[in-house]
Tab-separated table of C-alpha atoms in Angstrom:
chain	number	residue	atom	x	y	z
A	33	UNK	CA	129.865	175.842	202.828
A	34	UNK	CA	133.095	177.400	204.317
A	35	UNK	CA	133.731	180.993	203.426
A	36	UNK	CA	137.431	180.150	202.861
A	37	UNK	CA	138.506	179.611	199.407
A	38	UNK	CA	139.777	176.220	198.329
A	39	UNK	CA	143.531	176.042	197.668
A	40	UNK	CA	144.232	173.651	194.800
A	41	UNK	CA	147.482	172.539	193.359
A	42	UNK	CA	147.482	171.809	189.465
A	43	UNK	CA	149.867	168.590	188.840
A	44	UNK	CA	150.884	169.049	184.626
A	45	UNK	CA	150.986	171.778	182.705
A	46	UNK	CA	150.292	170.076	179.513
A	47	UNK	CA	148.278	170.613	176.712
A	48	UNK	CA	145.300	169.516	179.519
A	49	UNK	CA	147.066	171.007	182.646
A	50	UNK	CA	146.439	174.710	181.042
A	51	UNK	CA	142.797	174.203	180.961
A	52	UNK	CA	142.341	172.935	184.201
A	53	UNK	CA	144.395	176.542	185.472
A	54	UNK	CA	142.492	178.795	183.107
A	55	UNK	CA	139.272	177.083	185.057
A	56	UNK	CA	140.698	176.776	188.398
A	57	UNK	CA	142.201	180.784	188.273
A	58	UNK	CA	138.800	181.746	187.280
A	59	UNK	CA	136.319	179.382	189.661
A	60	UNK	CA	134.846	181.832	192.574
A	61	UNK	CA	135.552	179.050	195.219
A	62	UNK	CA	139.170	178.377	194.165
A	63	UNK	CA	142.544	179.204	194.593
A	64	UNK	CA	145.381	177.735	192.621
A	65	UNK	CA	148.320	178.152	195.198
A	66	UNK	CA	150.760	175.553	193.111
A	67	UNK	CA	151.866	174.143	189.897
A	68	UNK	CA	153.877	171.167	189.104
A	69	UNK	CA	155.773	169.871	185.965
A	70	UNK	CA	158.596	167.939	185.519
A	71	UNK	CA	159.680	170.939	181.914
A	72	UNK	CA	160.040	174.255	183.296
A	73	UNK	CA	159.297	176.008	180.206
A	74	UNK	CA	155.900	174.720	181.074
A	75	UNK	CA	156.064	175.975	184.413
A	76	UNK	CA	157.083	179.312	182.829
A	77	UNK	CA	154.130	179.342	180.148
A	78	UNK	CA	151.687	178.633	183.700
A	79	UNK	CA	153.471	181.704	185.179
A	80	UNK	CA	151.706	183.885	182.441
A	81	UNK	CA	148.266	181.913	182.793
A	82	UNK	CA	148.517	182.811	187.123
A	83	UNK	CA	148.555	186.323	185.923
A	84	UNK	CA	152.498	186.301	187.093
A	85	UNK	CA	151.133	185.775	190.330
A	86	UNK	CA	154.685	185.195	192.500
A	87	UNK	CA	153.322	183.091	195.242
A	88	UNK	CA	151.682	180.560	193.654
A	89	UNK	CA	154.535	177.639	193.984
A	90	UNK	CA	156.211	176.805	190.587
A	91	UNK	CA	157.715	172.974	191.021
A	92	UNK	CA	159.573	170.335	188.795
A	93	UNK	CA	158.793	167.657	191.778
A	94	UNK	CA	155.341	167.307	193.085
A	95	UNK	CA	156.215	166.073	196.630
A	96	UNK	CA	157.393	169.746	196.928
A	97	UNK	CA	154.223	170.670	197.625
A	98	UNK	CA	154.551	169.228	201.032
A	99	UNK	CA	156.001	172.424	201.798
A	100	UNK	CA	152.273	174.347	201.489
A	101	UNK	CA	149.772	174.598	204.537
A	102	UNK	CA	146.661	174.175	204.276
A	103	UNK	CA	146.341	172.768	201.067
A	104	UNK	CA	142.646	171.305	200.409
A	105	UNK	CA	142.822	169.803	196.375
A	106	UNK	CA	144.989	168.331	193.663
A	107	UNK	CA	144.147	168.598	189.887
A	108	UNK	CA	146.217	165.660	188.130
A	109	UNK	CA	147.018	165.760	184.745
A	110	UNK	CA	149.797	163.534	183.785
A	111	UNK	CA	150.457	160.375	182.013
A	112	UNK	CA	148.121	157.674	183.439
A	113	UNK	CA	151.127	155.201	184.126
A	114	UNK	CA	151.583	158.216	186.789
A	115	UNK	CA	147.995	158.201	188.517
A	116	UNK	CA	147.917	155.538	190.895
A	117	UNK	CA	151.003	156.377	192.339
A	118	UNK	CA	149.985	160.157	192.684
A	119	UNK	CA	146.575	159.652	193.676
A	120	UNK	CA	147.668	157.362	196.227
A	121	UNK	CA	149.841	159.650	197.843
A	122	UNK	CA	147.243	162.328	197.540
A	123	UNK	CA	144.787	160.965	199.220
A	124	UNK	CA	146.898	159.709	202.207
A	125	UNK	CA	148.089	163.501	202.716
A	126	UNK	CA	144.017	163.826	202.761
A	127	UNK	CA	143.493	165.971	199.612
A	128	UNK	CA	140.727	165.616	197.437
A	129	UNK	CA	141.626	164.506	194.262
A	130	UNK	CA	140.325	165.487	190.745
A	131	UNK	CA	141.790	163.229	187.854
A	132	UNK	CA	142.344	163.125	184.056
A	133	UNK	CA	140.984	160.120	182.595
A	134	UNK	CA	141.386	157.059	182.763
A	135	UNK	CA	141.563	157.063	186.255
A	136	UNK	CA	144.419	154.248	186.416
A	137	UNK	CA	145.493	151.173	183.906
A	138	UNK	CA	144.216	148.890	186.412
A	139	UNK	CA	140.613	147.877	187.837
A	140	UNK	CA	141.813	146.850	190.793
A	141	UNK	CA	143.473	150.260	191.553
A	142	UNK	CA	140.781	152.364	190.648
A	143	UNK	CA	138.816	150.684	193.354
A	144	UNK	CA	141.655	150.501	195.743
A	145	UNK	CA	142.097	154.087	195.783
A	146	UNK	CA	138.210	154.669	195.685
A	147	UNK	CA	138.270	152.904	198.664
A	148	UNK	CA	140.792	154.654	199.958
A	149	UNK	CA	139.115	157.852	199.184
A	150	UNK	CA	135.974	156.954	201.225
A	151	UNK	CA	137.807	155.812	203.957
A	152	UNK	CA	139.237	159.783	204.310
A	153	UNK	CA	136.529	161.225	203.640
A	154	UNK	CA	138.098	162.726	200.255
A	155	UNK	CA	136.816	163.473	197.149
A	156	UNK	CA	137.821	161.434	194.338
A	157	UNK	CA	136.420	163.099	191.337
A	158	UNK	CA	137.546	161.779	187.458
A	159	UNK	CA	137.381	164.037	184.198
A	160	UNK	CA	135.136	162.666	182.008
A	161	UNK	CA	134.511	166.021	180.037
A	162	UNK	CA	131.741	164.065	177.936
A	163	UNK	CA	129.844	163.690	180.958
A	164	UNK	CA	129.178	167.283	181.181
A	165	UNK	CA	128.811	168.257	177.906
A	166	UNK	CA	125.636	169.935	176.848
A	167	UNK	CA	124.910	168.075	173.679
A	168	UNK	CA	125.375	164.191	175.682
A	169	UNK	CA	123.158	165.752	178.349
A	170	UNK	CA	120.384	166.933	175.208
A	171	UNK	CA	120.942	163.837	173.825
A	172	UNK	CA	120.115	161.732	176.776
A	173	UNK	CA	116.932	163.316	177.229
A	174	UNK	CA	115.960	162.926	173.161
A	175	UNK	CA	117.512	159.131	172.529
A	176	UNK	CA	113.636	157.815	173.198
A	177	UNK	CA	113.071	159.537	169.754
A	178	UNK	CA	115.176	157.258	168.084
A	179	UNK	CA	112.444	154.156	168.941
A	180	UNK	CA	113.658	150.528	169.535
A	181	UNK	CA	117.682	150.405	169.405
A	182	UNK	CA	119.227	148.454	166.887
A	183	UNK	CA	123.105	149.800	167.087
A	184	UNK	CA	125.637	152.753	166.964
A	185	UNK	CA	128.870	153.601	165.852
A	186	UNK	CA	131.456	156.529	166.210
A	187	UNK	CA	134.502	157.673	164.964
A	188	UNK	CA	137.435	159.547	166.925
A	189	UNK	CA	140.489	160.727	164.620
A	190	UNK	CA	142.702	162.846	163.738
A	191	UNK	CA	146.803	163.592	163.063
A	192	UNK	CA	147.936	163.428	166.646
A	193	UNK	CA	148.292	164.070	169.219
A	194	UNK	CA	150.331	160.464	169.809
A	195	UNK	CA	151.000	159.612	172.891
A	196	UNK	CA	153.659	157.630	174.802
A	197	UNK	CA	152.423	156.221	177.906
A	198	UNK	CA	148.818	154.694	176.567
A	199	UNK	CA	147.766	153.519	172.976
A	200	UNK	CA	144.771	154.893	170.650
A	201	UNK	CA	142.309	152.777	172.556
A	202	UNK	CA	143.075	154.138	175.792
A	203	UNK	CA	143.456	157.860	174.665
A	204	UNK	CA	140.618	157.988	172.817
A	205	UNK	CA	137.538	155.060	173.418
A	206	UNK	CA	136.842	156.317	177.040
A	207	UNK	CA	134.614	158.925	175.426
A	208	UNK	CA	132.377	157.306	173.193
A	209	UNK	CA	132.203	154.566	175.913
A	210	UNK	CA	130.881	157.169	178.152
A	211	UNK	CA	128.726	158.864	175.295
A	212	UNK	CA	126.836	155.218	174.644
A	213	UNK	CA	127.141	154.456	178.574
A	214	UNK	CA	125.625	157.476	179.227
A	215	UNK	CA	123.238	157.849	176.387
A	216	UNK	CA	121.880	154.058	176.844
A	217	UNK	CA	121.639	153.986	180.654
A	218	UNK	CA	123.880	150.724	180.937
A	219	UNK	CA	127.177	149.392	180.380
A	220	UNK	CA	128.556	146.545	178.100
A	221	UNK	CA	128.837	143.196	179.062
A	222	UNK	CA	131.395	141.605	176.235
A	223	UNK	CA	133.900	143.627	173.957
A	224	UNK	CA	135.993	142.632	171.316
A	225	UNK	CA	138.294	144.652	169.493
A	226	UNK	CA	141.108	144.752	166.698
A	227	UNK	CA	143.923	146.917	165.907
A	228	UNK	CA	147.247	148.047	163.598
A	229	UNK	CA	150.518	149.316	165.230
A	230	UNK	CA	152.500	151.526	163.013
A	231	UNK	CA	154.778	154.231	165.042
A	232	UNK	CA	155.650	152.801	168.321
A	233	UNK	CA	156.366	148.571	168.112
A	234	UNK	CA	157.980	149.735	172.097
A	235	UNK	CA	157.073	151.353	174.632
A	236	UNK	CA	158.679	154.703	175.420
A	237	UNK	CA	157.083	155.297	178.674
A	238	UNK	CA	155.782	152.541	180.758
A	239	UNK	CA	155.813	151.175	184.024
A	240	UNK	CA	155.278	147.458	184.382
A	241	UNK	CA	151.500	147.798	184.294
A	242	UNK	CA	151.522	149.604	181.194
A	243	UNK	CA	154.311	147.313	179.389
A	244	UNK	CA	151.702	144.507	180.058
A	245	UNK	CA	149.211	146.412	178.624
A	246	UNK	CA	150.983	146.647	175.648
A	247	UNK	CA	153.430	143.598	175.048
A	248	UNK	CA	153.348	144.347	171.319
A	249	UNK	CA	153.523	148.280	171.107
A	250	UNK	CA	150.675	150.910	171.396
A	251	UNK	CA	148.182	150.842	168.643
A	252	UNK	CA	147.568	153.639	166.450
A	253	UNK	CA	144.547	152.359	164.840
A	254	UNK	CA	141.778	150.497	166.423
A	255	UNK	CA	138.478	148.846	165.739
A	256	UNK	CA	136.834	148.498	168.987
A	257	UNK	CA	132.518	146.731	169.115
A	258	UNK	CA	131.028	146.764	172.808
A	259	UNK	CA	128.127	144.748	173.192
A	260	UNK	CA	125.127	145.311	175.742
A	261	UNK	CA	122.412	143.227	177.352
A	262	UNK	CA	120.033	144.195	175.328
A	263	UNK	CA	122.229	143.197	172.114
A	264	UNK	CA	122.652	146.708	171.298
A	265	UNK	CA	126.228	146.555	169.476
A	266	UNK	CA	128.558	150.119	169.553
A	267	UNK	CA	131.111	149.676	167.054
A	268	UNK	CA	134.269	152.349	167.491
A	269	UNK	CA	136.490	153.555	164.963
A	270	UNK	CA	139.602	154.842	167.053
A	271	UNK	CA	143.266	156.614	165.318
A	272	UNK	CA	145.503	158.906	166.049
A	273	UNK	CA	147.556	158.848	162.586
A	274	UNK	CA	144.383	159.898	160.118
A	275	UNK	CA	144.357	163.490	159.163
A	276	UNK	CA	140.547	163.125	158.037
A	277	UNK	CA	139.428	164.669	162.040
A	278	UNK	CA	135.964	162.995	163.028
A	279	UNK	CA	134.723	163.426	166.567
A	280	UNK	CA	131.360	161.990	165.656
A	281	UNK	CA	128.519	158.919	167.376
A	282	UNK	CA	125.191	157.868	166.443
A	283	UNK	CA	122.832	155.730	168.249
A	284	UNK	CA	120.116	154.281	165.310
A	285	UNK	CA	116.516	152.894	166.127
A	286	UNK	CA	113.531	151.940	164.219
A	287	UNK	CA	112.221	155.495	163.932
A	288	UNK	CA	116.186	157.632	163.077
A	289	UNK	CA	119.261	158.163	164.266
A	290	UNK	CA	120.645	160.539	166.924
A	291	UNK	CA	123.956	162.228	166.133
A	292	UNK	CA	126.311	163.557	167.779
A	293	UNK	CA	128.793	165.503	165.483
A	294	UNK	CA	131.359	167.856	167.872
A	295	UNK	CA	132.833	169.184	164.399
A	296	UNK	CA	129.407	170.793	163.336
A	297	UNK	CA	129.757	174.195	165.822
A	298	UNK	CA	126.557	175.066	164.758
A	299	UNK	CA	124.514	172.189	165.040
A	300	UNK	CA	126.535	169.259	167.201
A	301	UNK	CA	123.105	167.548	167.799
A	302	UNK	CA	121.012	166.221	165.262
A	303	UNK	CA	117.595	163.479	164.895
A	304	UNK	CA	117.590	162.078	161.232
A	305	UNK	CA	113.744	160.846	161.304
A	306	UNK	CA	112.870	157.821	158.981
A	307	UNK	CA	111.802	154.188	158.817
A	308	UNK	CA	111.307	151.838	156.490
A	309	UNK	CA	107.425	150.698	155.599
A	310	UNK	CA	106.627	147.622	153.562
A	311	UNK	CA	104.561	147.916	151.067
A	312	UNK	CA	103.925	144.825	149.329
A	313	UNK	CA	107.169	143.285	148.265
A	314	UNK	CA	109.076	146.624	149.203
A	315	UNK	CA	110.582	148.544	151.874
A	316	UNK	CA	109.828	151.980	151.457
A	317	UNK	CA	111.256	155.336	153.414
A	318	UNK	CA	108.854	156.819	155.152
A	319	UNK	CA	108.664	160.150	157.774
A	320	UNK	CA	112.456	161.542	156.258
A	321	UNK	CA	113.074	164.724	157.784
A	322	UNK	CA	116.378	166.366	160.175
A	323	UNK	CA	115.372	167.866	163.377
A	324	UNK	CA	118.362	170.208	165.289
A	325	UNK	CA	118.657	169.514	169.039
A	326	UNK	CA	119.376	172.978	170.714
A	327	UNK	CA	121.803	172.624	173.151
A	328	UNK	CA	123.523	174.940	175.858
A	329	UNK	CA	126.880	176.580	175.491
A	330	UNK	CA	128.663	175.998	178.627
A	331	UNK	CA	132.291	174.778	178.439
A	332	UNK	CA	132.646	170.803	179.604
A	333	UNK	CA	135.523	171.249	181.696
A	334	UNK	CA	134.544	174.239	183.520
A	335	UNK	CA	131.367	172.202	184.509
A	336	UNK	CA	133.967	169.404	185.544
A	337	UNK	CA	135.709	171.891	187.839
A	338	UNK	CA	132.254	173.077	189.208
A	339	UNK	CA	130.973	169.961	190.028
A	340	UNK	CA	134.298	168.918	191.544
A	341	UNK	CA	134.306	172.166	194.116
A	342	UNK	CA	130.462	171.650	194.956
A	343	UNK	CA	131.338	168.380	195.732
A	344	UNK	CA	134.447	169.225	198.335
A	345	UNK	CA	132.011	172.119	199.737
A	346	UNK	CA	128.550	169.528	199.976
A	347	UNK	CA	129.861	165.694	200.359
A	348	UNK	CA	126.105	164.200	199.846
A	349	UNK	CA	126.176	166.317	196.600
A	350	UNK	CA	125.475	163.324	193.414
A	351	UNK	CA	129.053	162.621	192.446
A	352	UNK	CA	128.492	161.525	188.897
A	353	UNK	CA	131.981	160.874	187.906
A	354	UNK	CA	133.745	158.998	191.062
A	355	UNK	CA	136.203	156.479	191.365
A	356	UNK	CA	133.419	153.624	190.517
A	357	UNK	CA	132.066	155.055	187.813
A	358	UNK	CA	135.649	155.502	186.790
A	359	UNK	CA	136.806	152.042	187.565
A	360	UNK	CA	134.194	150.207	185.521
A	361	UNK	CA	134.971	152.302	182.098
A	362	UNK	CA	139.034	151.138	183.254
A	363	UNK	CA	137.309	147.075	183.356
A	364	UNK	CA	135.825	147.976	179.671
A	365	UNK	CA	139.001	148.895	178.452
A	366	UNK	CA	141.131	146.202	180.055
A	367	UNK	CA	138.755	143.708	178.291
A	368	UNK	CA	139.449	145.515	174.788
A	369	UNK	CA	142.830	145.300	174.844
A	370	UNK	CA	142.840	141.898	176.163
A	371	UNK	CA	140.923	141.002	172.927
A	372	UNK	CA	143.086	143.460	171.050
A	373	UNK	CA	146.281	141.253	172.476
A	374	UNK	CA	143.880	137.617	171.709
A	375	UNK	CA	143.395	138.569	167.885
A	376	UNK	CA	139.638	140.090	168.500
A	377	UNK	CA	138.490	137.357	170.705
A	378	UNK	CA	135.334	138.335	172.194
A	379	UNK	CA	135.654	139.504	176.246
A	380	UNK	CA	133.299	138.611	178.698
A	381	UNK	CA	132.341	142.084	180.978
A	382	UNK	CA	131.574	140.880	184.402
């Protein structure tokens, strides 16, 4: 590991741009030497979050930072209709990349650019926050309490925020499909899903990937099932326009359920024991009880940006979240809208 800090340029200052420089200003190994955003009162709010630091670069146009030397790492943040383009030109300058998900609208550009990235010998890391949060991690290692699986279901919603550039699916499925992915130790191999647009029946931001994406408008309200090889069935309740805010999955077996409920602070991670026993005639409940799952405290992203540095300063380091990983969650979502688009037909997962 070099002694030398790592520079790293933050690309949006959005609502997720902010978090990525409160964990970037504060990460031992890392320097933030830029920030770019098309709204300068964003760049202005950053300003305050760099401690008013005056030479870390403040820029409306990214390809300004082609002005820095020596600049190791790029934090993207934008609209996905912007990644490939960005990453792309990232990696070609021979920065290591760390990305918002998804990684790009397209399959075959997430593994063009992964490919890309090996090729130079760059890092190309993706945020999936749920990856790294303490309760999926608990819950991986407690989901053999649950017994045979049978099938799970979550719920994402809330009033906002609603976006321009990708619809409810997009914005919001990627992390239950990486909560079940993870949690089950496979990925689906058909999806289906179903949808209402109320808000936006155009797009308002969209490049010609993303208008084909959505021919019809961006959903606000989707009902998404993902089906596995074992016939374990993940049905996900997806919308940005319900006030009623649920962040909440189970996975149910024979012997309970395992929850994950991000709105209960106290207890995000819960086993509801029980099973039914016949006796005669009769199913019966049997072995009812709650169990609390403790889990750690450590903030998801900052263990994103952690993993991301260790990576840059130890390439044989387990990537977890790279562009393949990243590229088959895009395939699963390109095969829900396509059913979204097809009326709920059921998608084949290759």
């Amino acid at each position: 590991m070099s002694d030398r800090s790592i520079s790293i340029a933050i690309l949006g200052a959005g609502r997720w741009g902010v978090h990525l420089i409160r964990n970037f200003v504060r990460h031992p190994r890392t320097r933030v030497v830029a920030v770019v955003d098309p709204h300068p009162e964003r760049l202005a709010e950053a300003r305050s979050r760099l401690d008013d630091d005056s030479s870390v670069l403040l820029a409306t146009d990214w390809q300004q930072l082609d002005e820095l030397r020596d600049l190791d790492a790029v934090a993207i943040a934008t609209p996905a209709s912007t990644h490939y383009e960005l990453i792309l030109s990232a990696l070609k300058r021979n920065w290591h990349v760390l990305a918002e998900k998804p990684l790009t609208l397209d399959p075959r550009q997430c593994v063009e650019i992964a490919d890309l990235a090996r090729q130079r010998d760059r890092r190309l890391f993706v945020d999936h926050t749920y990856l790294f949060h303490p309760a999926i991690n608990a819950g991986k290692e407690a989901i053999a309490r649950v017994g045979s699986l049978r099938y799970g279901y979550a719920t994402r919603t809330h009033l906002g925020p609603v976006r321009g550039d990708v619809d409810a699916l997009w914005d919001l499925a990627i992390h239950d499909l990486v909560i079940f992915n993870t949690w089950l130790g496979q990925t689906p191999v058909s999806a289906r899903a179903t949808g209402q647009i109320w808000l936006q029946s155009q797009m308002t931001e969209a490049d010609a990937i993303a208008r084909n994406l959505y021919p019809q408008g961006l959903a606000d309200l989707v009902w998404a099932t993902v089906t596995y090889a074992n016939g374990f069935q993940g049905c996900i309740h997806l919308c940005w326009s319900n006030p009623d805010k649920q962040r909440r999955l189970a996975v149910v077996g024979d012997r309970g359920t395992l929850i994950f409920d991000e709105m209960a602070r106290e207890a995000p991670l819960t086993f509801k024991r029980g099973r039914l026993e016949r006796q005669g005639d009769r199913w019966i409940p049997d072995d009812q009880g709650t169990e609390i799952i403790p889990v750690g405290s450590d903030e998801p992203l900052a263990q994103v940006c952690d993993r991301f540095v260790r990576w840059i300063d130890d390439p044989g380091a387990i990537a977890t979240s790279d562009g393949a990983f990243a590229a088959k969650l895009v395939e699963i979502l390109n095969a829900l809208t396509r059913s979204l688009q097809e009326g709920g037909r059921e998608i084949s997962i290759s």
